[in-house]
Amino acid sequence: MPAQRMDGRRLAALYREKVKEEVLELKTQGISPRLVVVLVGSDPASLTYVQNKVKAAQEGAIRSEVLRFPETVREEELLETIARLSADDDVDGVLVQLPLPQGLDKEKVIEQIAPEKDVDGFTYQNVGRVMLGQSRALYPCTPQGIIALLDAYRIPLLGEEAVVVGRSDIVGRPVAQLLLSRHATVTIAHSKTRHLGEITRRAQVLIVAAGVRELITGDMVKEGAVVIDVGIHRRADGTLTGDVEADSVREKARLLSPVPGGVGPMTIAMLLLNTVKAARLRRGLPFHAPTIMFAE
Ligand code: NAD
C-alpha cells in the first residue's frame, strides 16, 4: 500500500490557531507579543521568506515587522541594532534572516541576539539547551516542526532506530538531538558517509535534510518506515521536489511527508509558537508546549 501523506499544511494551521488563542489570552493580561525580523540585503528568496513570516505572525495576532538594512550596512550598526532589540522590553522575538551578505560575521550577529528572544534557536545558549534536553530552550523551528509532525501521527520514538541524513546547524544536528531526547537510537549520516543506503535502510524513522535533490530512493528505505523530507528544490518546470524521490519511496514507506506541504509550513508555525514561548518565559510565566495529534 503506498505511504500515507503527512499533512504538514493542516497540522501547521492547527498549531497556528492554537498560537493565536494563546496570543489573545496573553493580550487579556496586557501582554502583546512582538516579533522583529531583521533582513540585510535584497536577496529575493530571503525577502519572500521574511514577508511570509511577518504575514503569518500578523495573522496569529502577533505584532510583527521587518527591519531592513542595505547590503552595505556596517557590521557595528547591525550589531548595535540587534543589541537594542535584545534590550527592548517591548520586543519578544528577534530573528535575523540568513544567509547574511558576504563580509558580515554570521556568528557575531547571531550571538548578539538575547537567548531568551532567539526565536530561531540559533544562539549557542539555545543550541546548548537543546543538547542538554532542557525544555526552556527555544528550539530551532524546522527540527521542532519535524518532531511535531511525528507526534501528530503518533510515531513511537522511544527505542526506535532513527537516521538523520545531514548534519547542518539548522536541521540535521538539532533534529538528531531532539530525537535523542525522545529516546530514539540516532544515527547521523552526512556527505562523507559511506554506504548511505545500508544506513538509511535501518531507519524506522528517516529524516532527510541533505539539500540534494531526490537523493533517497525507494531501495534505500526500509519497508514500513516513516520518512520526513526536509529538502526543497525547484524543478525546471517550476514545481517543487525534495531530497526524497517520492514516487519510489512511497511504495516502501508507511508515512511520507510531501514537498511542498510537509515540513515547510510547520517551520513557520513553530516560529510563531517560539514567539509566544519567548513572550511567556521571559516574563516568568509558565509555558506548556502544545502537542496536537490527528485522530487515529
Ligand atoms: P546544508 O546544505 O546546510 O546541509 C546539508 C547536509 O547534508 C550537510 O551536513 C551534508 O554533509 C549533508 N549531505 C550533503 N550531501 C549529502 C549526501 N550525498 N549524502 C549524505 N549527506 C549529504 O542544508 P540544510 O540547511 O540542512 O537544508 C537541507 C535541505 O532542507 C535543503 O534542501 C533546504 O532547502 C531544506 N530546508 C528546508 C526547510 C523547511 O522549512 N522546509 C528548512 C531548512 C532547510
mmCIF file of C-alpha atoms and ligand atoms in Angstrom:
data_model
loop_
_atom_site.group_PDB
_atom_site.id
_atom_site.type_symbol
_atom_site.label_atom_id
_atom_site.label_comp_id
_atom_site.label_asym_id
_atom_site.label_seq_id
_atom_site.Cartn_x
_atom_site.Cartn_y
_atom_site.Cartn_z
ATOM 1 C CA MET A 1 0.000 0.000 0.000
ATOM 2 C CA PRO A 2 1.501 3.412 -0.892
ATOM 3 C CA ALA A 3 2.591 5.594 2.007
ATOM 4 C CA GLN A 4 0.126 7.881 3.726
ATOM 5 C CA ARG A 5 0.855 11.567 3.111
ATOM 6 C CA MET A 6 1.770 13.528 6.257
ATOM 7 C CA ASP A 7 -0.294 16.681 6.125
ATOM 8 C CA GLY A 8 2.002 19.452 7.365
ATOM 9 C CA ARG A 9 -0.259 22.135 5.988
ATOM 10 C CA ARG A 10 -3.231 21.002 8.051
ATOM 11 C CA LEU A 11 -1.141 20.467 11.167
ATOM 12 C CA ALA A 12 0.527 23.866 10.814
ATOM 13 C CA ALA A 13 -2.898 25.511 10.541
ATOM 14 C CA LEU A 14 -3.962 23.811 13.782
ATOM 15 C CA TYR A 15 -0.786 24.968 15.564
ATOM 16 C CA ARG A 16 -1.279 28.486 14.259
ATOM 17 C CA GLU A 17 -4.845 28.533 15.596
ATOM 18 C CA LYS A 18 -3.548 27.347 18.949
ATOM 19 C CA VAL A 19 -0.862 30.034 18.975
ATOM 20 C CA LYS A 20 -3.414 32.702 18.131
ATOM 21 C CA GLU A 21 -5.585 31.596 21.054
ATOM 22 C CA GLU A 22 -2.554 31.870 23.337
ATOM 23 C CA VAL A 23 -1.704 35.324 21.993
ATOM 24 C CA LEU A 24 -5.255 36.545 22.514
ATOM 25 C CA GLU A 25 -5.167 35.113 26.022
ATOM 26 C CA LEU A 26 -1.890 36.942 26.722
ATOM 27 C CA LYS A 27 -3.448 40.169 25.440
ATOM 28 C CA THR A 28 -6.114 39.932 28.145
ATOM 29 C CA GLN A 29 -3.191 40.127 30.592
ATOM 30 C CA GLY A 30 -1.808 43.212 28.855
ATOM 31 C CA ILE A 31 0.929 41.307 27.013
ATOM 32 C CA SER A 32 1.083 41.743 23.239
ATOM 33 C CA PRO A 33 3.861 39.569 21.755
ATOM 34 C CA ARG A 34 6.075 41.251 19.171
ATOM 35 C CA LEU A 35 8.445 39.717 16.642
ATOM 36 C CA VAL A 36 11.082 41.726 14.784
ATOM 37 C CA VAL A 37 12.657 40.218 11.683
ATOM 38 C CA VAL A 38 15.965 41.682 10.512
ATOM 39 C CA LEU A 39 16.735 41.458 6.802
ATOM 40 C CA VAL A 40 20.037 42.548 5.301
ATOM 41 C CA GLY A 41 20.307 42.973 1.527
ATOM 42 C CA SER A 42 17.767 42.256 -1.160
ATOM 43 C CA ASP A 43 18.017 38.546 -1.947
ATOM 44 C CA PRO A 44 14.566 37.795 -3.440
ATOM 45 C CA ALA A 45 14.208 34.383 -1.752
ATOM 46 C CA SER A 46 15.072 35.870 1.661
ATOM 47 C CA LEU A 47 12.638 38.719 1.085
ATOM 48 C CA THR A 48 9.841 36.243 0.333
ATOM 49 C CA TYR A 49 10.664 34.153 3.439
ATOM 50 C CA VAL A 50 10.690 37.241 5.620
ATOM 51 C CA GLN A 51 7.400 38.546 4.233
ATOM 52 C CA ASN A 52 5.800 35.127 4.808
ATOM 53 C CA LYS A 53 6.994 35.071 8.409
ATOM 54 C CA VAL A 54 5.710 38.554 9.170
ATOM 55 C CA LYS A 55 2.369 37.858 7.479
ATOM 56 C CA ALA A 56 1.945 34.598 9.398
ATOM 57 C CA ALA A 57 2.778 36.351 12.663
ATOM 58 C CA GLN A 58 0.258 39.097 11.986
ATOM 59 C CA GLU A 59 -2.410 36.516 11.124
ATOM 60 C CA GLY A 60 -1.655 34.978 14.523
ATOM 61 C CA ALA A 61 -2.288 38.350 16.231
ATOM 62 C CA ILE A 62 1.462 38.761 16.885
ATOM 63 C CA ARG A 63 2.791 42.255 16.246
ATOM 64 C CA SER A 64 5.493 41.874 13.661
ATOM 65 C CA GLU A 65 7.664 43.943 11.368
ATOM 66 C CA VAL A 66 10.710 43.731 9.126
ATOM 67 C CA LEU A 67 13.735 45.882 9.805
ATOM 68 C CA ARG A 68 15.629 46.223 6.528
ATOM 69 C CA PHE A 69 19.270 47.111 6.017
ATOM 70 C CA PRO A 70 21.178 47.564 2.773
ATOM 71 C CA GLU A 71 23.855 45.028 1.848
ATOM 72 C CA THR A 72 26.417 47.745 2.567
ATOM 73 C CA VAL A 73 25.417 48.122 6.223
ATOM 74 C CA ARG A 74 28.358 48.385 8.617
ATOM 75 C CA GLU A 75 28.612 45.400 10.932
ATOM 76 C CA GLU A 76 28.708 47.668 14.015
ATOM 77 C CA GLU A 77 25.429 49.283 13.027
ATOM 78 C CA LEU A 78 23.789 45.889 12.643
ATOM 79 C CA LEU A 79 25.192 44.686 15.968
ATOM 80 C CA GLU A 80 24.009 47.846 17.718
ATOM 81 C CA THR A 81 20.502 47.424 16.329
ATOM 82 C CA ILE A 82 20.301 43.822 17.474
ATOM 83 C CA ALA A 83 21.621 44.769 20.902
ATOM 84 C CA ARG A 84 18.949 47.465 21.116
ATOM 85 C CA LEU A 85 16.178 44.999 20.137
ATOM 86 C CA SER A 86 17.572 42.495 22.631
ATOM 87 C CA ALA A 87 17.319 45.084 25.400
ATOM 88 C CA ASP A 88 13.925 46.481 24.353
ATOM 89 C CA ASP A 89 11.250 45.282 26.749
ATOM 90 C CA ASP A 90 8.624 45.709 24.032
ATOM 91 C CA VAL A 91 10.266 43.042 21.811
ATOM 92 C CA ASP A 92 9.761 39.318 22.430
ATOM 93 C CA GLY A 93 11.364 37.709 19.406
ATOM 94 C CA VAL A 94 14.346 38.727 17.258
ATOM 95 C CA LEU A 95 15.180 36.863 14.091
ATOM 96 C CA VAL A 96 17.977 37.615 11.637
ATOM 97 C CA GLN A 97 17.238 36.184 8.209
ATOM 98 C CA LEU A 98 20.100 34.043 6.893
ATOM 99 C CA PRO A 99 22.199 33.907 4.835
ATOM 100 C CA LEU A 100 23.799 37.279 5.501
ATOM 101 C CA PRO A 101 25.622 39.047 2.672
ATOM 102 C CA GLN A 102 29.352 38.429 2.416
ATOM 103 C CA GLY A 103 31.522 40.455 4.759
ATOM 104 C CA LEU A 104 29.192 40.176 7.746
ATOM 105 C CA ASP A 105 30.173 37.780 10.515
ATOM 106 C CA LYS A 106 27.164 35.493 10.967
ATOM 107 C CA GLU A 107 28.332 34.157 14.324
ATOM 108 C CA LYS A 108 28.853 37.630 15.793
ATOM 109 C CA VAL A 109 25.455 38.758 14.556
ATOM 110 C CA ILE A 110 23.585 35.726 15.907
ATOM 111 C CA GLU A 111 25.323 35.891 19.276
ATOM 112 C CA GLN A 112 24.152 39.463 19.655
ATOM 113 C CA ILE A 113 20.558 38.217 19.972
ATOM 114 C CA ALA A 114 19.426 37.797 23.584
ATOM 115 C CA PRO A 115 18.994 33.995 24.006
ATOM 116 C CA GLU A 116 15.537 34.471 25.556
ATOM 117 C CA LYS A 117 14.411 36.275 22.347
ATOM 118 C CA ASP A 118 16.236 33.997 19.902
ATOM 119 C CA VAL A 119 13.111 32.547 18.261
ATOM 120 C CA ASP A 120 15.182 30.758 15.591
ATOM 121 C CA GLY A 121 17.067 28.887 18.332
ATOM 122 C CA PHE A 122 20.469 29.605 16.769
ATOM 123 C CA THR A 123 22.421 31.163 19.671
ATOM 124 C CA TYR A 124 24.862 28.869 21.406
ATOM 125 C CA GLN A 125 22.826 29.068 24.633
ATOM 126 C CA ASN A 126 19.776 27.610 22.893
ATOM 127 C CA VAL A 127 21.875 25.093 20.974
ATOM 128 C CA GLY A 128 23.372 24.016 24.327
ATOM 129 C CA ARG A 129 19.980 23.774 25.988
ATOM 130 C CA VAL A 130 18.681 21.600 23.157
ATOM 131 C CA MET A 131 21.727 19.388 23.546
ATOM 132 C CA LEU A 132 21.100 19.095 27.282
ATOM 133 C CA GLY A 133 17.425 18.333 26.686
ATOM 134 C CA GLN A 134 16.262 21.429 28.611
ATOM 135 C CA SER A 135 12.644 22.282 27.849
ATOM 136 C CA ARG A 136 13.123 26.028 28.340
ATOM 137 C CA ALA A 137 15.256 26.109 25.173
ATOM 138 C CA LEU A 138 13.882 27.948 22.185
ATOM 139 C CA TYR A 139 14.082 25.012 19.776
ATOM 140 C CA PRO A 140 15.066 25.684 16.170
ATOM 141 C CA CYS A 141 11.912 25.846 14.090
ATOM 142 C CA THR A 142 12.408 23.185 11.400
ATOM 143 C CA PRO A 143 13.567 20.431 13.809
ATOM 144 C CA GLN A 144 10.733 21.317 16.192
ATOM 145 C CA GLY A 145 8.270 21.145 13.298
ATOM 146 C CA ILE A 146 9.578 17.705 12.318
ATOM 147 C CA ILE A 147 9.015 16.366 15.838
ATOM 148 C CA ALA A 148 5.519 17.910 15.903
ATOM 149 C CA LEU A 149 4.745 16.163 12.618
ATOM 150 C CA LEU A 150 5.915 12.811 14.012
ATOM 151 C CA ASP A 151 3.853 13.369 17.167
ATOM 152 C CA ALA A 152 0.736 14.272 15.190
ATOM 153 C CA TYR A 153 0.878 10.840 13.554
ATOM 154 C CA ARG A 154 1.716 9.163 16.906
ATOM 155 C CA ILE A 155 5.035 7.792 15.669
ATOM 156 C CA PRO A 156 6.796 5.989 18.504
ATOM 157 C CA LEU A 157 10.377 7.182 19.003
ATOM 158 C CA LEU A 158 11.401 5.527 22.259
ATOM 159 C CA GLY A 159 13.973 2.860 21.445
ATOM 160 C CA GLU A 160 13.357 3.185 17.693
ATOM 161 C CA GLU A 161 16.118 3.428 15.090
ATOM 162 C CA ALA A 162 16.152 6.949 13.664
ATOM 163 C CA VAL A 163 18.517 8.034 10.899
ATOM 164 C CA VAL A 164 19.120 11.692 10.057
ATOM 165 C CA VAL A 165 20.725 12.418 6.688
ATOM 166 C CA GLY A 166 22.502 15.791 7.018
ATOM 167 C CA ARG A 167 24.409 17.455 9.856
ATOM 168 C CA SER A 168 23.677 21.136 9.290
ATOM 169 C CA ASP A 169 23.450 23.524 12.243
ATOM 170 C CA ILE A 170 19.838 24.367 11.478
ATOM 171 C CA VAL A 171 18.327 20.972 10.704
ATOM 172 C CA GLY A 172 20.451 17.804 10.906
ATOM 173 C CA ARG A 173 22.272 18.266 14.198
ATOM 174 C CA PRO A 174 19.405 19.739 16.228
ATOM 175 C CA VAL A 175 16.799 17.274 14.968
ATOM 176 C CA ALA A 176 19.164 14.450 15.920
ATOM 177 C CA GLN A 177 19.377 15.933 19.443
ATOM 178 C CA LEU A 178 15.601 16.217 19.731
ATOM 179 C CA LEU A 179 15.196 12.602 18.612
ATOM 180 C CA LEU A 180 17.798 11.573 21.183
ATOM 181 C CA SER A 181 15.888 13.469 23.884
ATOM 182 C CA ARG A 182 12.879 11.388 22.871
ATOM 183 C CA HIS A 183 14.946 8.227 23.419
ATOM 184 C CA ALA A 184 15.401 7.184 19.799
ATOM 185 C CA THR A 185 18.616 5.432 18.783
ATOM 186 C CA VAL A 186 20.025 8.043 16.426
ATOM 187 C CA THR A 187 22.497 7.792 13.569
ATOM 188 C CA ILE A 188 23.621 10.890 11.672
ATOM 189 C CA ALA A 189 24.737 10.389 8.076
ATOM 190 C CA HIS A 190 26.395 13.136 6.033
ATOM 191 C CA SER A 191 28.285 13.861 2.851
ATOM 192 C CA LYS A 192 31.277 11.734 3.900
ATOM 193 C CA THR A 193 29.197 8.745 4.997
ATOM 194 C CA ARG A 194 29.997 5.519 3.171
ATOM 195 C CA HIS A 195 27.260 3.142 2.012
ATOM 196 C CA LEU A 196 24.435 5.558 2.755
ATOM 197 C CA GLY A 197 21.739 3.101 1.668
ATOM 198 C CA GLU A 198 22.871 0.478 4.198
ATOM 199 C CA ILE A 199 22.418 3.029 6.948
ATOM 200 C CA THR A 200 19.140 4.556 5.790
ATOM 201 C CA ARG A 201 17.645 1.069 5.362
ATOM 202 C CA ARG A 202 17.999 0.554 9.124
ATOM 203 C CA ALA A 203 15.743 3.502 9.902
ATOM 204 C CA GLN A 204 12.277 3.122 11.269
ATOM 205 C CA VAL A 205 12.206 6.934 11.190
ATOM 206 C CA LEU A 206 14.217 8.556 8.400
ATOM 207 C CA ILE A 207 14.753 12.327 8.327
ATOM 208 C CA VAL A 208 16.353 13.633 5.139
ATOM 209 C CA ALA A 209 17.929 17.109 5.148
ATOM 210 C CA ALA A 210 20.811 16.809 2.703
ATOM 211 C CA GLY A 211 19.957 19.535 0.229
ATOM 212 C CA VAL A 212 20.461 17.034 -2.620
ATOM 213 C CA ARG A 213 17.522 16.609 -4.943
ATOM 214 C CA GLU A 214 15.895 13.147 -4.735
ATOM 215 C CA LEU A 215 18.942 11.636 -3.009
ATOM 216 C CA ILE A 216 16.894 8.987 -1.218
ATOM 217 C CA THR A 217 15.264 6.396 -3.441
ATOM 218 C CA GLY A 218 12.897 3.563 -2.603
ATOM 219 C CA ASP A 219 15.671 0.939 -2.417
ATOM 220 C CA MET A 220 17.295 2.959 0.410
ATOM 221 C CA VAL A 221 14.201 2.813 2.616
ATOM 222 C CA LYS A 222 13.035 0.091 4.973
ATOM 223 C CA GLU A 223 9.592 -1.364 4.341
ATOM 224 C CA GLY A 224 7.115 0.431 6.617
ATOM 225 C CA ALA A 225 9.445 3.306 7.584
ATOM 226 C CA VAL A 226 8.311 6.842 8.348
ATOM 227 C CA VAL A 227 10.130 9.281 6.048
ATOM 228 C CA ILE A 228 10.369 13.040 6.563
ATOM 229 C CA ASP A 229 11.614 15.001 3.563
ATOM 230 C CA VAL A 230 13.075 18.369 4.559
ATOM 231 C CA GLY A 231 14.639 19.294 1.205
ATOM 232 C CA ILE A 232 13.179 21.876 -1.145
ATOM 233 C CA HIS A 233 14.226 22.045 -4.809
ATOM 234 C CA ARG A 234 12.610 23.748 -7.746
ATOM 235 C CA ARG A 235 12.359 21.739 -10.964
ATOM 236 C CA ALA A 236 12.817 23.352 -14.364
ATOM 237 C CA ASP A 237 9.019 23.417 -14.813
ATOM 238 C CA GLY A 238 8.639 25.441 -11.611
ATOM 239 C CA THR A 239 7.202 22.624 -9.457
ATOM 240 C CA LEU A 240 8.864 21.648 -6.188
ATOM 241 C CA THR A 241 10.527 18.422 -5.146
ATOM 242 C CA GLY A 242 12.526 17.285 -2.131
ATOM 243 C CA ASP A 243 15.561 15.279 -1.044
ATOM 244 C CA VAL A 244 13.435 12.140 -1.425
ATOM 245 C CA GLU A 245 12.347 10.544 -4.686
ATOM 246 C CA ALA A 246 8.700 10.461 -3.692
ATOM 247 C CA ASP A 247 7.428 8.005 -6.315
ATOM 248 C CA SER A 248 9.718 5.133 -5.338
ATOM 249 C CA VAL A 249 9.829 5.905 -1.592
ATOM 250 C CA ARG A 250 6.034 5.990 -1.394
ATOM 251 C CA GLU A 251 5.996 2.307 -2.363
ATOM 252 C CA LYS A 252 8.145 1.358 0.648
ATOM 253 C CA ALA A 253 7.308 3.825 3.405
ATOM 254 C CA ARG A 254 4.287 3.775 5.711
ATOM 255 C CA LEU A 255 4.216 7.554 6.001
ATOM 256 C CA LEU A 256 5.925 10.224 3.896
ATOM 257 C CA SER A 257 5.968 13.996 4.314
ATOM 258 C CA PRO A 258 5.352 15.679 0.947
ATOM 259 C CA VAL A 259 7.189 18.592 -0.663
ATOM 260 C CA PRO A 260 5.539 21.044 -0.657
ATOM 261 C CA GLY A 261 3.054 20.795 2.208
ATOM 262 C CA GLY A 262 5.110 18.808 4.720
ATOM 263 C CA VAL A 263 7.885 20.308 6.816
ATOM 264 C CA GLY A 264 7.782 23.789 5.219
ATOM 265 C CA PRO A 265 4.510 25.024 6.753
ATOM 266 C CA MET A 266 5.491 23.534 10.117
ATOM 267 C CA THR A 267 8.633 25.668 10.244
ATOM 268 C CA ILE A 268 6.642 28.903 10.213
ATOM 269 C CA ALA A 269 4.097 27.596 12.732
ATOM 270 C CA MET A 270 6.943 26.765 15.131
ATOM 271 C CA LEU A 271 8.379 30.267 14.753
ATOM 272 C CA LEU A 272 5.080 31.674 15.983
ATOM 273 C CA LEU A 273 4.987 29.148 18.806
ATOM 274 C CA ASN A 274 8.520 30.175 19.813
ATOM 275 C CA THR A 275 7.478 33.826 19.883
ATOM 276 C CA VAL A 276 4.716 33.019 22.363
ATOM 277 C CA LYS A 277 7.090 30.830 24.349
ATOM 278 C CA ALA A 278 9.644 33.642 24.489
ATOM 279 C CA ALA A 279 6.980 36.173 25.492
ATOM 280 C CA ARG A 280 5.862 33.960 28.372
ATOM 281 C CA LEU A 281 9.175 32.625 29.642
ATOM 282 C CA ARG A 282 10.945 35.966 29.747
ATOM 283 C CA ARG A 283 8.138 37.266 31.986
ATOM 284 C CA GLY A 284 8.401 34.259 34.271
ATOM 285 C CA LEU A 285 5.089 32.807 33.035
ATOM 286 C CA PRO A 286 4.908 29.029 32.537
ATOM 287 C CA PHE A 287 4.853 27.657 29.012
ATOM 288 C CA HIS A 288 3.272 24.305 28.238
ATOM 289 C CA ALA A 289 4.189 23.172 24.743
ATOM 290 C CA PRO A 290 1.046 22.034 22.943
ATOM 291 C CA THR A 291 1.010 18.637 21.247
ATOM 292 C CA ILE A 292 -1.573 18.241 18.524
ATOM 293 C CA MET A 293 -2.391 14.737 17.385
ATOM 294 C CA PHE A 294 -4.546 13.686 14.474
ATOM 295 C CA ALA A 295 -7.355 11.251 15.199
ATOM 296 C CA GLU A 296 -6.290 7.637 14.615
HETATM 297 P P1 NAD B 1 23.014 22.209 4.351
HETATM 298 O O1 NAD B 1 23.460 22.317 2.940
HETATM 299 O O2 NAD B 1 23.429 23.215 5.352
HETATM 300 O O3 NAD B 1 23.450 20.780 4.912
HETATM 301 C C1 NAD B 1 23.286 19.619 4.151
HETATM 302 C C2 NAD B 1 23.837 18.457 4.929
HETATM 303 O O4 NAD B 1 23.634 17.290 4.147
HETATM 304 C C3 NAD B 1 25.317 18.546 5.201
HETATM 305 O O5 NAD B 1 25.534 18.270 6.572
HETATM 306 C C4 NAD B 1 25.959 17.480 4.321
HETATM 307 O O6 NAD B 1 27.013 16.800 4.992
HETATM 308 C C5 NAD B 1 24.811 16.519 4.058
HETATM 309 N N1 NAD B 1 24.908 15.947 2.714
HETATM 310 C C6 NAD B 1 25.123 16.603 1.555
HETATM 311 N N2 NAD B 1 25.194 15.722 0.533
HETATM 312 C C7 NAD B 1 24.998 14.508 1.059
HETATM 313 C C8 NAD B 1 24.973 13.194 0.513
HETATM 314 N N3 NAD B 1 25.148 12.985 -0.798
HETATM 315 N N4 NAD B 1 24.767 12.167 1.348
HETATM 316 C C9 NAD B 1 24.583 12.367 2.661
HETATM 317 N N5 NAD B 1 24.600 13.586 3.245
HETATM 318 C C10 NAD B 1 24.800 14.635 2.444
HETATM 319 O O7 NAD B 1 21.428 22.083 4.273
HETATM 320 P P2 NAD B 1 20.248 22.402 5.317
HETATM 321 O O8 NAD B 1 20.231 23.840 5.609
HETATM 322 O O9 NAD B 1 20.249 21.425 6.424
HETATM 323 O O10 NAD B 1 18.997 22.089 4.373
HETATM 324 C C11 NAD B 1 18.795 20.833 3.771
HETATM 325 C C12 NAD B 1 17.625 20.908 2.819
HETATM 326 O O11 NAD B 1 16.463 21.260 3.550
HETATM 327 C C13 NAD B 1 17.763 21.972 1.730
HETATM 328 O O12 NAD B 1 17.144 21.495 0.562
HETATM 329 C C14 NAD B 1 16.993 23.152 2.282
HETATM 330 O O13 NAD B 1 16.461 23.970 1.268
HETATM 331 C C15 NAD B 1 15.892 22.451 3.035
HETATM 332 N N6 NAD B 1 15.357 23.182 4.190
HETATM 333 C C16 NAD B 1 14.007 23.225 4.311
HETATM 334 C C17 NAD B 1 13.440 23.867 5.392
HETATM 335 C C18 NAD B 1 11.948 23.873 5.527
HETATM 336 O O14 NAD B 1 11.406 24.639 6.292
HETATM 337 N N7 NAD B 1 11.244 23.022 4.804
HETATM 338 C C19 NAD B 1 14.230 24.461 6.364
HETATM 339 C C20 NAD B 1 15.616 24.374 6.228
HETATM 340 C C21 NAD B 1 16.161 23.716 5.137
#
